Amino acid sequence: MQQRSMIALGFAIVLGLVAVYLVNVFLTSAQPQQAENAPQGTTKVAVARVPLDFGTEITPDKVRFVDLPQSAIPQGTYYSIPMLLPMNKRRVALRAIAVNEPILKSNISGEGGRASIATVLRPDMRAAAVRISDVSSAGGFILPGDTVDVLVTRSVEGGGANTQIADVLLQNVRVLALDLNANNSSEQPAVAKTATLEVSQLNAQKLALAQTVGQIVLALRNTGDETNPVVETVGVEDLRDGAYAGGYRGPGPAYRPAPSAAPQTVSYNPGRAPARVAPAPKPEATVQVFRGVAGSVYEVRHNAR
């Protein structure tokens, strides 16, 4: 009886080993069979198996391949692991990549690359940093990837005195990073001390100069808003509720009041009619016109009678 049990046990072990071998053979040949049986007109492309945040290193275990119609394959797609990671060179995600999203060349670093601001800059653009605070950055609700307008407040001399004005310096500027955070998938507001903006070379010069003459303020805007072709300069005289009053128009001639007529003295003698006093010649009338804070004086001639 015991001998029969040992024979049955040995037979079961042999069957188990055969089953393991067959499963291994099946799994090894599964991928080539899937490629052969792929629907016509489709191609296997690399997609993210797991969420890839900014700076995440891309490894084979985080990638899988799915069939996509050839007409729907985006440019810059990878079709194999050796193509994606040649010689196992390091690549990292330059922006957040969702599960099952195709991995594109524009979303990852070059071979052996790292997550850096330079890799996400568009051609002919520069990364320029500006000092900000919670007040000048929309209360900390500006995040990497948002677009902003850049305002500058400064003092100018006009009408013999200094006045404060506010200008729209740049419009529709992309925020690359806040402090050391360049993850454009961030969702939590944070107060930062610096903002890195993507601007042209000329606008980078404007930003550098603006920080020396005034204060920079970032105004958060909707990404779908169009750039306003006409912007206004706002002066102190516009700080009221109501329609725009015209704003600061630049320095003008200093205001000079019109000369007043000399005072006249009339003597009075009781019991006698007051002597007639010839009227003094009328001075030329003047009109004062204000443009912003600058005043101009114009003479208006009287008609002779």
PDB file of N, CA and C in Angstrom, residues 64 136 174-175 249:
ATOM      1  N   ARG A  64       4.545  49.089 -21.337  1.00  0.00           N
ATOM      2  CA  ARG A  64       3.939  47.956 -22.016  1.00  0.00           C
ATOM      3  C   ARG A  64       3.578  48.371 -23.433  1.00  0.00           C
ATOM      4  N   SER A 136       2.161  88.844  -5.231  1.00  0.00           N
ATOM      5  CA  SER A 136       2.471  89.085  -6.642  1.00  0.00           C
ATOM      6  C   SER A 136       2.348  87.831  -7.497  1.00  0.00           C
ATOM      7  N   ARG A 174       4.286  81.353 -20.393  1.00  0.00           N
ATOM      8  CA  ARG A 174       4.173  80.047 -19.736  1.00  0.00           C
ATOM      9  C   ARG A 174       5.102  79.983 -18.526  1.00  0.00           C
ATOM     10  N   VAL A 175       4.577  79.494 -17.426  1.00  0.00           N
ATOM     11  CA  VAL A 175       5.360  79.309 -16.203  1.00  0.00           C
ATOM     12  C   VAL A 175       6.021  77.934 -16.262  1.00  0.00           C
ATOM     13  N   ARG A 249      -0.170 109.416 -19.783  1.00  0.00           N
ATOM     14  CA  ARG A 249       0.171 109.634 -21.189  1.00  0.00           C
ATOM     15  C   ARG A 249       1.608 110.090 -21.408  1.00  0.00           C
TER      16      ARG A 249
END
